[in-house]
Coordinates of C-alpha atoms in Angstrom, one line a residue:
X12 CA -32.2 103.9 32.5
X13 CA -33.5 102.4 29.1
X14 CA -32.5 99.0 28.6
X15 CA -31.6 96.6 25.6
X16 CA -31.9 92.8 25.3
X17 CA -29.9 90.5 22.9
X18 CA -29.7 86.9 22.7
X19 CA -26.8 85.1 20.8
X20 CA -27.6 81.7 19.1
X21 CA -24.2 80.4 17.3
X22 CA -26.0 78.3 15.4
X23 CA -27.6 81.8 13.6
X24 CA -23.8 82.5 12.5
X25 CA -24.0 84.0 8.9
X26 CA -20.3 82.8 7.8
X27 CA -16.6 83.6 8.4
X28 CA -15.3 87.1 9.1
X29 CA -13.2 87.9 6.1
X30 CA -9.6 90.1 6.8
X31 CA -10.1 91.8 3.8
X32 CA -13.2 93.8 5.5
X33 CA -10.8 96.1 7.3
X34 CA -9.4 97.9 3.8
X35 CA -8.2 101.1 3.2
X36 CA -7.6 103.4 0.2
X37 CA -4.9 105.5 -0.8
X38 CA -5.6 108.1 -4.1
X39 CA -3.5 110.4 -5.3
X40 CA -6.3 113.3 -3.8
X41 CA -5.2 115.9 -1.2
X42 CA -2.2 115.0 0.9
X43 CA -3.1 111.0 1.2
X44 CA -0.1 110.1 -0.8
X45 CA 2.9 113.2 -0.4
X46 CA 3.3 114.2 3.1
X47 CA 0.8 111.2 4.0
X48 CA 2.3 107.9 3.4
X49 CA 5.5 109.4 1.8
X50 CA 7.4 111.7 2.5
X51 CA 11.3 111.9 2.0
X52 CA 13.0 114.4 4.4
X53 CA 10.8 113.7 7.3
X54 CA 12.8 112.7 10.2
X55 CA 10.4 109.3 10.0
X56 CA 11.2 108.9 6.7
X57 CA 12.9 105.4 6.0
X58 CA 15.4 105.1 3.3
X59 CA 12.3 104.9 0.3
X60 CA 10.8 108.2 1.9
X61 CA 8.0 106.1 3.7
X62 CA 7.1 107.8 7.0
X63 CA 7.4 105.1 9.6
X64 CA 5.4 106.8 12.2
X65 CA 2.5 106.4 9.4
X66 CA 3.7 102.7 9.2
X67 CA 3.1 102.3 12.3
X68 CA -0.1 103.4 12.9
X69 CA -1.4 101.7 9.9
X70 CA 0.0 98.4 11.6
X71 CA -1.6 99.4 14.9
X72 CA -5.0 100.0 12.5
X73 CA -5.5 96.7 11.5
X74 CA -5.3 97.1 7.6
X75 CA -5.7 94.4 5.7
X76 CA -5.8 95.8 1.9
X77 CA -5.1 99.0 0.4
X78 CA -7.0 99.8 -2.8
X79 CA -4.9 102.3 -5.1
X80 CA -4.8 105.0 -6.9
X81 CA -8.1 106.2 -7.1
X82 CA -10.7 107.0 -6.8
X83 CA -11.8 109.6 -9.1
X84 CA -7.8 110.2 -9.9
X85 CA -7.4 106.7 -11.4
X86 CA -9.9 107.8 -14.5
X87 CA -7.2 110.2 -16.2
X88 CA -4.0 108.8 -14.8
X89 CA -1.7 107.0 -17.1
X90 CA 0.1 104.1 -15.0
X91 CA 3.4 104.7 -17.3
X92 CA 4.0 107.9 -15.7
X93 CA 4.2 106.6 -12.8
X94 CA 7.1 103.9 -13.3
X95 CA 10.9 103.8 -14.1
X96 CA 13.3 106.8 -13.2
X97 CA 11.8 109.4 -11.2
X98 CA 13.6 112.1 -12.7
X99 CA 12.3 111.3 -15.8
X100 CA 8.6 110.9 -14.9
X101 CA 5.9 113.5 -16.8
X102 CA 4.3 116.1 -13.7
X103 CA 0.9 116.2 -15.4
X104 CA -2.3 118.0 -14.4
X105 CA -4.9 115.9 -12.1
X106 CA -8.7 117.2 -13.7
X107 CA -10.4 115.3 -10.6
X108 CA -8.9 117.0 -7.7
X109 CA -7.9 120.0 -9.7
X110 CA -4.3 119.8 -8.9
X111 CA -0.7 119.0 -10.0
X112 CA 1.2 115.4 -10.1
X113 CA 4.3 114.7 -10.1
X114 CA 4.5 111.3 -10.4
X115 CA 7.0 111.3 -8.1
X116 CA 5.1 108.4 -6.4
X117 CA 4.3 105.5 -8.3
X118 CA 3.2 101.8 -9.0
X119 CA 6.7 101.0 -7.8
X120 CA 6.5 102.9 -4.6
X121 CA 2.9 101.5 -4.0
X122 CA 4.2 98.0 -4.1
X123 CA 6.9 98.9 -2.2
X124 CA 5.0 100.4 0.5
X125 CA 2.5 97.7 0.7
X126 CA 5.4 95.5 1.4
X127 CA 6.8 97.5 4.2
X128 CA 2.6 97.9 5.5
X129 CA 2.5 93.6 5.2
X130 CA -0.8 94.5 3.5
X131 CA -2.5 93.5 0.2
X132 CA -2.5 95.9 -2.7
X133 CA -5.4 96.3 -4.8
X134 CA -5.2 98.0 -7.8
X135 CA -8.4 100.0 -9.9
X136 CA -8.0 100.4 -13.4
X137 CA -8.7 103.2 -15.6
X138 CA -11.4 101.9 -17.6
X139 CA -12.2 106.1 -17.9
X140 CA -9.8 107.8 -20.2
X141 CA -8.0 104.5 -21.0
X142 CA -9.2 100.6 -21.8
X143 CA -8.6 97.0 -22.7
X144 CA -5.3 97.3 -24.4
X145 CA -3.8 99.6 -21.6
X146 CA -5.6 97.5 -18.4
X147 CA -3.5 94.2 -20.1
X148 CA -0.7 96.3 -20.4
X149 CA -0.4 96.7 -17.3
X150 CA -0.8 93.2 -16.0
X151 CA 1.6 92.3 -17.7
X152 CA 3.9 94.6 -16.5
X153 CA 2.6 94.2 -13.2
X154 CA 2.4 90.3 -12.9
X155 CA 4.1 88.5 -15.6
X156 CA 7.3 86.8 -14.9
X157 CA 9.8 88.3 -17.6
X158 CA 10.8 87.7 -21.5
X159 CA 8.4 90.4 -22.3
X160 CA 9.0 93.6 -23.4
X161 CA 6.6 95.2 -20.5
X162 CA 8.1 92.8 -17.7
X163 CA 11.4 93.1 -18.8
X164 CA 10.5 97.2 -18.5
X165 CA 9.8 96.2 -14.8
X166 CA 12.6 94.0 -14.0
X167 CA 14.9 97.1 -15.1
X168 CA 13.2 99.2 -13.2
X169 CA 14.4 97.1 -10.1
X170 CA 11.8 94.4 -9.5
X171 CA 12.7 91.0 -10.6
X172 CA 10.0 89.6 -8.6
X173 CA 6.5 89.9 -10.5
X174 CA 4.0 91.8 -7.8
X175 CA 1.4 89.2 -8.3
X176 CA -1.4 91.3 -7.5
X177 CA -4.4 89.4 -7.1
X178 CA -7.2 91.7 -6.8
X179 CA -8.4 94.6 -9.4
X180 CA -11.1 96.6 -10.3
X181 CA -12.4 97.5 -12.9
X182 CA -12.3 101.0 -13.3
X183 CA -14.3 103.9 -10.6
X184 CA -18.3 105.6 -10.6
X185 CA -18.4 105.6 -14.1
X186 CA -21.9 106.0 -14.0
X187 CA -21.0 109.7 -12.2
X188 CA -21.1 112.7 -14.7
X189 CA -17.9 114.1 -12.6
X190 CA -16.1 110.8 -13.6
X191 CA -13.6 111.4 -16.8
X192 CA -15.0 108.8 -19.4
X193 CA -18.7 109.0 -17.8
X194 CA -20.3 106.2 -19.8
X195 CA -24.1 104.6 -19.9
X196 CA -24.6 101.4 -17.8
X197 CA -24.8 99.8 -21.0
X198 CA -21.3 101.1 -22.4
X199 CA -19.4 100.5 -19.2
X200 CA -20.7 96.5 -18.4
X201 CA -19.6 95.9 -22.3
X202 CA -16.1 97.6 -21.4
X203 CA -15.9 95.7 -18.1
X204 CA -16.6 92.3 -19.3
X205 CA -13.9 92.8 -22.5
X206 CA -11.4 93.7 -20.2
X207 CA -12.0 91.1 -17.4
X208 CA -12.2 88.6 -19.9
X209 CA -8.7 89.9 -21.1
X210 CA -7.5 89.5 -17.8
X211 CA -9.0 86.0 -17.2
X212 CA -7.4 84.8 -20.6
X213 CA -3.8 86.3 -18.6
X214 CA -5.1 84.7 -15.5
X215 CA -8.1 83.2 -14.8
X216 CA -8.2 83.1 -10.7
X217 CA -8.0 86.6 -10.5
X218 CA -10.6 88.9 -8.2
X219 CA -11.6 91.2 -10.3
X220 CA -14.8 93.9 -9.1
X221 CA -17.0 95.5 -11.5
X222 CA -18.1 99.3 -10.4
X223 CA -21.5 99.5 -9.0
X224 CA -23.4 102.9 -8.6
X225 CA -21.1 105.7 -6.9
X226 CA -24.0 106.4 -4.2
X227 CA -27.8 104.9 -3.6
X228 CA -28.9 108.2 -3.9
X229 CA -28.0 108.5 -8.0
X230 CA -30.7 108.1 -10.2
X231 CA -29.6 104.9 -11.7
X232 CA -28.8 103.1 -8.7
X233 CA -30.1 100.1 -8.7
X234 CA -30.6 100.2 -12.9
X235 CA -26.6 100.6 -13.3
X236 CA -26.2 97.2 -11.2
X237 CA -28.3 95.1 -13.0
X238 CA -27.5 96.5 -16.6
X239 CA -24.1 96.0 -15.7
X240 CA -24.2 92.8 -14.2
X241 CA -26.4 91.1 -16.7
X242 CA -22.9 91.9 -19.2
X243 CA -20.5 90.2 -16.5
X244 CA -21.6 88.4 -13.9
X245 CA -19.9 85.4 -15.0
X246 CA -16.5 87.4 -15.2
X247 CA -16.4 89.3 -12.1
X248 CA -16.3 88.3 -8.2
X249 CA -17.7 91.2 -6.7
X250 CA -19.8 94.3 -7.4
X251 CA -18.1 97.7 -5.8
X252 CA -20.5 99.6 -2.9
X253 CA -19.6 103.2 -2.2
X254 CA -21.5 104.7 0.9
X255 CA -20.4 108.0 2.6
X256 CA -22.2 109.5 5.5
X257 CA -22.6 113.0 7.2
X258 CA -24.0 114.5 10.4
X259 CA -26.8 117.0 9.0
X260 CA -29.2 119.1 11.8
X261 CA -30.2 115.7 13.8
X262 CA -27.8 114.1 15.0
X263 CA -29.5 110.8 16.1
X264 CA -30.2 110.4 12.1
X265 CA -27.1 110.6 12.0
X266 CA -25.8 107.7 14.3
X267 CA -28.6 105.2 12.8
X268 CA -26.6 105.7 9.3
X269 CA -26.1 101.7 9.5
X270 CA -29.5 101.2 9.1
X271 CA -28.9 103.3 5.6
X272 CA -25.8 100.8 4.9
X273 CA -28.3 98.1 5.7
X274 CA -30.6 98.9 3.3
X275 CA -27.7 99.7 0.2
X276 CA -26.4 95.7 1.3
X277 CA -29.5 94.2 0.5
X278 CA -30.7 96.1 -2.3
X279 CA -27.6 95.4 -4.2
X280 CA -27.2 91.7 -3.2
X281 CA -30.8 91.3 -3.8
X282 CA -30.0 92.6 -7.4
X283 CA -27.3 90.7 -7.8
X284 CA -29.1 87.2 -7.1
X285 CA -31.4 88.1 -9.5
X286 CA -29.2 88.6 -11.9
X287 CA -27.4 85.6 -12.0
X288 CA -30.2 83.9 -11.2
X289 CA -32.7 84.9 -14.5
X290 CA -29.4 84.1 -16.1
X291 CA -29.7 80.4 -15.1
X292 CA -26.2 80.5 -12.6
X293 CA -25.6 79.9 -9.4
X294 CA -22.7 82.0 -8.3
X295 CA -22.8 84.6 -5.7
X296 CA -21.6 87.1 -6.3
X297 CA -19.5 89.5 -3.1
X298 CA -20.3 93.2 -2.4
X299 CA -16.6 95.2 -1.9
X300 CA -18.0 98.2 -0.2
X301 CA -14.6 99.6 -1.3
X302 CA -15.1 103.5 -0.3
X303 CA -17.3 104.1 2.3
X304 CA -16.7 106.5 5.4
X305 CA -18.2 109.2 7.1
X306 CA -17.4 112.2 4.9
X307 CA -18.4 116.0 5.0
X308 CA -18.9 116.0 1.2
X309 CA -21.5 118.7 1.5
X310 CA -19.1 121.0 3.6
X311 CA -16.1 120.4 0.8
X312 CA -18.6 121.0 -2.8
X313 CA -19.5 124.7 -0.5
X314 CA -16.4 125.7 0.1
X315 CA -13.7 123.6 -2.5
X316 CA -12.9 127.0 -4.4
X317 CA -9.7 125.9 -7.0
X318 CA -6.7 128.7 -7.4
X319 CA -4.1 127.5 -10.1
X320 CA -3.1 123.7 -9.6
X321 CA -1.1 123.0 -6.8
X322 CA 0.6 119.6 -5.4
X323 CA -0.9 117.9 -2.7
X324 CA -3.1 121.2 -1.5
X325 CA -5.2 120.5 1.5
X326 CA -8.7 118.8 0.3
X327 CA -11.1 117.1 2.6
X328 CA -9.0 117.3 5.8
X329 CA -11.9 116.5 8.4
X330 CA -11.6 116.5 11.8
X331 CA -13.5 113.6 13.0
X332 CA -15.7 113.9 16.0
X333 CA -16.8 111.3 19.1
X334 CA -20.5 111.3 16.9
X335 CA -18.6 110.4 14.2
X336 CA -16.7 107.0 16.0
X337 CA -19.4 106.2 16.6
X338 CA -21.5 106.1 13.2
X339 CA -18.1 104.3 11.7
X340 CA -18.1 101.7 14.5
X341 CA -22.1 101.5 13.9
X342 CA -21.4 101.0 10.2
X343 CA -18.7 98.3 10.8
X344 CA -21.2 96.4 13.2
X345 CA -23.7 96.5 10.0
X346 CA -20.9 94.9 7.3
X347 CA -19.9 92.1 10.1
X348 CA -23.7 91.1 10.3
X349 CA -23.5 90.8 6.5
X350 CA -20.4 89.1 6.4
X351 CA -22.1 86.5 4.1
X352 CA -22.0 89.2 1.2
X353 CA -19.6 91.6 2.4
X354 CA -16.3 90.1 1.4
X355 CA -14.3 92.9 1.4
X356 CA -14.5 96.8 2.1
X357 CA -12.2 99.8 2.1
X358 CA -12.1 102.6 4.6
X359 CA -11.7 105.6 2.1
X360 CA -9.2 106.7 3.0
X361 CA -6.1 105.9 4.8
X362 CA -4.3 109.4 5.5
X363 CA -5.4 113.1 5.9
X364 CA -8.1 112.8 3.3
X365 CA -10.9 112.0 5.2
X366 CA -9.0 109.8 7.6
X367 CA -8.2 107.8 10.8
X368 CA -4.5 108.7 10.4
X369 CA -3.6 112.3 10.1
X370 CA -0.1 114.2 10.0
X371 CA 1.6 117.2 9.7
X372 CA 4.5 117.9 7.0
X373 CA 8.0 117.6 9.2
X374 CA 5.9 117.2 11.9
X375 CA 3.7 114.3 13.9
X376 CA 0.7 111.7 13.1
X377 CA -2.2 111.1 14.9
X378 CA -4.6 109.1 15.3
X379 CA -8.6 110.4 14.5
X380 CA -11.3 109.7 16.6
X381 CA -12.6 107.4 13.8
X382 CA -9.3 105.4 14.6
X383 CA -10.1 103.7 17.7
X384 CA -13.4 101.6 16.3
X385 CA -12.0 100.7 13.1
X386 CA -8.6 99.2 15.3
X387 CA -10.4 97.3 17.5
X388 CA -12.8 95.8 15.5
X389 CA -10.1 95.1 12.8
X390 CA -8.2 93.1 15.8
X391 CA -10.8 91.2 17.7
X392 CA -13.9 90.6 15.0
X393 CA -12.4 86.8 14.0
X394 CA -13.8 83.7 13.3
X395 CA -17.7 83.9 12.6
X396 CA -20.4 86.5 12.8
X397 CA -23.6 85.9 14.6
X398 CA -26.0 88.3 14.4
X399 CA -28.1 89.0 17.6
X400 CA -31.8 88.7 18.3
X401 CA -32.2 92.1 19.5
X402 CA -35.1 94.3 21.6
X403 CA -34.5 97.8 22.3
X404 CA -36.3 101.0 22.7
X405 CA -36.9 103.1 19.5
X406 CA -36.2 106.5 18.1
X407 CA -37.9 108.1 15.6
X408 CA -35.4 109.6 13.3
X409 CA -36.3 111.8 10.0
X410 CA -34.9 109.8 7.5
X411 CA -34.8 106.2 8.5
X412 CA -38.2 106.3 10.8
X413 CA -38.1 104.3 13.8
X414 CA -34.9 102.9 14.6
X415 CA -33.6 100.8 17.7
X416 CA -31.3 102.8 20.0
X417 CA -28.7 100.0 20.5
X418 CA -27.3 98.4 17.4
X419 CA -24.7 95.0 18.1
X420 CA -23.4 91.8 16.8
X421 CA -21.2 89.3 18.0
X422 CA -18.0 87.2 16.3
X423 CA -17.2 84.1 17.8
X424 CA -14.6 81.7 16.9
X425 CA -14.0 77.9 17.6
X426 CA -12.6 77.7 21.0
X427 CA -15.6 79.8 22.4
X428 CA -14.0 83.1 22.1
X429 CA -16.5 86.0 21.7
X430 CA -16.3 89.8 20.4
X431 CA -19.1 92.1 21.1
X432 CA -19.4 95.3 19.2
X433 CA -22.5 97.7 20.4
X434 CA -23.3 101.5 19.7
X435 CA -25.6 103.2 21.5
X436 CA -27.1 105.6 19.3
X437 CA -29.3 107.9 21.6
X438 CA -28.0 111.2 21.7
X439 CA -28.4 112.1 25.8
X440 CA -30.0 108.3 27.4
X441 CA -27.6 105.3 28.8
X442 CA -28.9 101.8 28.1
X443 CA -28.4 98.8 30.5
X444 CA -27.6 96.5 27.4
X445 CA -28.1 92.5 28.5
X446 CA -26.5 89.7 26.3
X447 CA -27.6 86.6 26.9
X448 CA -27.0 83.2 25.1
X449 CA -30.0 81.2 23.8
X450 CA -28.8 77.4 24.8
X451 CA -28.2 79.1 28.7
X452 CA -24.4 79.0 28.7
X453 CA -22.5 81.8 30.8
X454 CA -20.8 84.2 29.3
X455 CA -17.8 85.9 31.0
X456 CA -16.9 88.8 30.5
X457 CA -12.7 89.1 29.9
X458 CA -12.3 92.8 29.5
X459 CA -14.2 95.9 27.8
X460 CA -13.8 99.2 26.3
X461 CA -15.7 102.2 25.5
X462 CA -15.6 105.3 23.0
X463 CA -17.4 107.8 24.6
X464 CA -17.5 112.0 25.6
X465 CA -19.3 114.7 27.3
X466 CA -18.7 116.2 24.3
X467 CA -20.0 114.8 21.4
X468 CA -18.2 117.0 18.8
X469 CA -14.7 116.5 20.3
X470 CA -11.8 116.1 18.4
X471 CA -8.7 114.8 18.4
X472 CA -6.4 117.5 17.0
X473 CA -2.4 118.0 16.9
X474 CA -2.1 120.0 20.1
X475 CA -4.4 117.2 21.8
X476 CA -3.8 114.3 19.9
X477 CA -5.8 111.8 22.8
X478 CA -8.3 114.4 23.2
X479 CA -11.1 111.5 22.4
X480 CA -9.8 107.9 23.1
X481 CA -11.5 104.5 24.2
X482 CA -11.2 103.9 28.0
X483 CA -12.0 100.6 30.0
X484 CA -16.0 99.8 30.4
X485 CA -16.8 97.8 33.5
X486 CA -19.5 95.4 33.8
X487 CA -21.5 92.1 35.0
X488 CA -21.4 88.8 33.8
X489 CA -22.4 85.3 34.5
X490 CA -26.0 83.9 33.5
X491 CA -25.9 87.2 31.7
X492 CA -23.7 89.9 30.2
X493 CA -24.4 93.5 31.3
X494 CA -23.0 96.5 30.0
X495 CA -23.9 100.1 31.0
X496 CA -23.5 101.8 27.5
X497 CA -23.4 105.6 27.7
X498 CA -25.5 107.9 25.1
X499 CA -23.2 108.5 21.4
X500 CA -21.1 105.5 22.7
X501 CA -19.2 102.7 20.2
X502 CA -18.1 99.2 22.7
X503 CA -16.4 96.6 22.4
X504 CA -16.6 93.4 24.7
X505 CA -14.0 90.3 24.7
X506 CA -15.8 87.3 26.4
X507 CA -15.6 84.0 26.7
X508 CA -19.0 81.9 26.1
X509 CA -18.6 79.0 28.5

């Protein structure tokens, strides 16, 4: 059997996990919104047409934030539509997703449903179609007391209360050509730092994110962040990140995707210190990887083949495999070591559209495959995150070259708590993987779990909705912690390091 070493020193902790790492998204795209999170009629439906059987599993998911409405939606939708009587909101046609909204579903109902979710609502502008005037517009509606014509509109509408959202962005990939209101790096870091300094004049604590490239594999990457930064670093908290991943024809490429992720953090926070730094400041400024997944992108632009403009057709539905658990828990292991520039992130997305959470119109949920990582690390990954000095056999894999097998880190919190999180990334080898702590303390081991199949393309499905689940991992502890990880296998380990 191969075998893996790590040794924790918590004096190598990078900084405090933050809750707003376990993120979702919700865009108007596919069935994410009608028949996802909403859905009036269902026998789960609660009395604002919110499925509670999706409420639930978004509680049992850990989610923290949920960024909304888009996504390449947000750069032709016109907030208005979306607010005051139903009955007498616009259906207009959606050019991103080729399909038909009915507005049916709303600011309103977002901030409603975010309530009922106890999560935080983060809001993306349209900076595509649509600019300064209409971003403060909205703010105002959105988070100004009353006595003005926009509040008042809102307080009519039914909410006294301002929604005091604290967190937006400022606008989606505009450096894409697919995005409405494509713009130069140039035009769009002008556009952002007008509007955000618009917003700080409303209110200047803020978060606001400035869009970074839409993938590292454009050909500005890298040239978009700095342009763009260099017009508003000193207005903005954070830079967005936006990193999908798909299993190609070798699959252990595939499970090292982290070490891709790894790469896109540095790059972009290496760019970013540079920035402010030729321009004399000293801020630091926070990467939101706010869409990032594993998605079959390649699979949907082959067959995607648009007939008339329906509502809320089927787009992007995958069904997420064991492989596929286990590059999401790899990737979440990767933004935890970073936790010193990762301050937030966004699962994209939260229901049916490439999702942990799927369901059927009048019918059940389920949870994905890619469910089960993302829950437990959401729950357990507290207090600080210590990176592991690590030796492990190598792979050599076509696009990221040699790679270890094993890939962990370790949170720990003040009262000597400790959550392990470990992939084992060979596609047909266990690895004997030993933890050990640097100053000699024991480590006990308090209970484990592990994702793992014979089959590494299994599904969950809605015939066998548990067809791929976590199940209890046994192991040695004392002097040393020893865990027998399987081959394609995400773990997680709660111990206690005294």
């Amino acid at each position: 059997m191969l075998e893996a070493r790590a040794t924790l020193d918590l004096a190598e902790a990078v900084g405090p996990v933050d809750p707003r790492l376990f993120g979702s998204f919700v865009e108007h795209m596919g069935r994410c919104v009608y028949s996802g999170i909403y859905e009036p009629g269902h026998p789960a439906a609660d009395a604002e047409g919110f499925r509670t059987d999706v409420l639930d599993l978004v509680a049992e998911l850990g989610v923290t934030q949920v960024r909304y409405p888009g996504g390449n939606f947000v750069s032709g939708y016109r907030w208005e539509d979306g607010v005051g009587p139903v009955d007498e909101r616009p259906t207009r046609l959606d050019l991103a997703w080729h399909s038909r909204e009915t507005n049916e579903f709303g600011l309103g109902e977002f901030m409603r449903w975010t309530a009922a979710a106890r999560v935080e609502p983060v809001i993306t502008l349209n900076l595509g179609t649509r600019g300064i005037a209409e971003a403060l517009d909205l703010l105002e509606y959105a988070n100004h007391a009353g006595g003005t014509t926009l509040s008042d509109r809102r307080v009519s509408y039914g909410s006294a209360e301002p929604y005091d959202i604290r967190t937006w962005c400022l606008g989606n990939e505009l450096d894409g050509p697919w995005q409405l209101g494509h713009r130069t790096a140039h035009e769009y870091g002008r556009l952002a730092a007008e509007t955000a300094r618009g917003m700080r004049q409303f209110d200047p604590d803020l978060r606001l994110v400035v869009a970074g490239s839409s993938a590292a594999s454009m050909p500005t990457f890298g040239a978009w962040e700095r342009t763009v930064l260099e017009s508003c670093w000193d207005l903005v908290d954070e830079i967005s990140v936006h990193a999908y991943y798909e299993e190609g024809a070798d699959l252990a490429d595939f499970l090292a995707s982290g070490v891709a992720m790894e790469g896109l953090i540095e790059t972009v926070a290496g760019i970013a210190d540079d920035v402010v730094s030729r321009a004399g400041g000293t801020k630091r400024i926070g990467l939101a990887l706010d869409e990032w997944n594993v998605w079959y992108l390649r699979r949907h632009q082959a067959s995607f083949q648009p007939q008339g403009w329906p509502q809320a057709p089927r787009l992007c539905e995958d069904a997420y495999t064991l492989a596929d658990a286990v590059v999401v828990g790899g990737l979440l292991i990767t933004m935890l070591r970073h936790a010193d520039r990762v301050s937030s992130a966004c699962l994209s997305q939260l229901v049916n559209v490439i999702a942990p959470i799927k369901t059927e119109p009048d019918g059940p949920a389920w949870r994905e495959a890619t469910f089960y990582p993302f829950a437990s690390t959401a729950r357990h990954a507290r207090g600080e995150s210590v990176p592991l000095s690590l030796q492990a056999p190598t792979l050599i894999t076509p696009t990221h070259g040699e790679v270890c097998v094993v890939d962990a880190v370790l949170t720990a919190t003040e009262d000597e708590g400790a959550s392990l999180f470990a992939v084992n990334r060979h596609p047909s080898e266990p690895v004997e993987f030993v933890l050990d702590a640097a100053d000699g303390r024991p480590i006990r081991l308090l209970g484990a779990q592990v994702l793992t199949d014979s089959d590494v393309h299994a599904t969950n499905s809605i015939d066998h909705p548990t067809r791929v689940g976590p199940r209890p991992l046994g192991g040695d502890d004392g002097e040393a912690l020893r865990l027998r990880l399987p081959p394609v296998s995400w773990a997680h380990a709660n111990l206690l390091l005294r």
